[in-house]
C-alpha angles and dihedrals in degrees: 000000000000127000118207122189116237112194118313102313110024139080133199110209115203120200134178102251146014091253091056091048090053091047092049091048091052092048093050091049089051092051092049091049092052092046100247094111124052110200135139101213135016111191121180125202135173096295104352141066121207119209114194129185100032122165096210111015095171093056092048091047090055092047096047097046090051095050138073118240111230116233118267112271118221111267117241096211119105125266119260109228120210115195109222136190105211094218103118122147092238096048093104092049092050090048089053092049091050093043093234139103123275089250089054091053089058092045094049094044095046091044092061126089108220132199127207104243096183142328132241146107091080134005107283096015112132126192103223124201130192110097115109115256092253087072095057111128131192123246116258114279089231116035119222117249090223131023115184124241111267096031112146113216143178128215125165106323095334137097119201141174119218107234093198139007110287142136114283145165102204123121105257115219103162152347135245132192092213114125107234097182127029117163090201091058126084107251096022093208118072091202128048133172110293096022115140114229136187128185117221120208113241095175127248131289 
């Protein structure tokens, strides 16, 4: 673990893996909730956690780099279910990469419990982990100029759902009508770091 100062009151904590970043994020949230950590923002990413609004960043940096992060405990909150039509334009390509049928892609994907590792790219976009490494897929060689809202995609070891139409290079395997971002909702984002997610097969058009 490495702690890098960011400005006067922030730290960027680098760790060796996504799992460790998720565990560190959960531990820091726990400390803030119990009142032993005073911090304004805790923002996880693929292998880092940013802490902003610290009173004494140097002291916390020393403490964190000298300690072991406990493993992530299972969350007790319910699972968010996202109904999906496995009808994506890249479904056949993903099936070929996995060496299975298109129906098996839907079965494997929907049979996995995912966890939001971190959010980014666009408001409401969560990077979901959970598939075994053997199902990692590359991004498309040529990104699309427009991916529709609700598209379910794969890239590397992540699954994601596009909250709005945007360019994108992920392999699209399905679509959902779930609203990932609604500024009139509290909270606006349906998914947040640590949220458990399952995809539910709705069939194919």
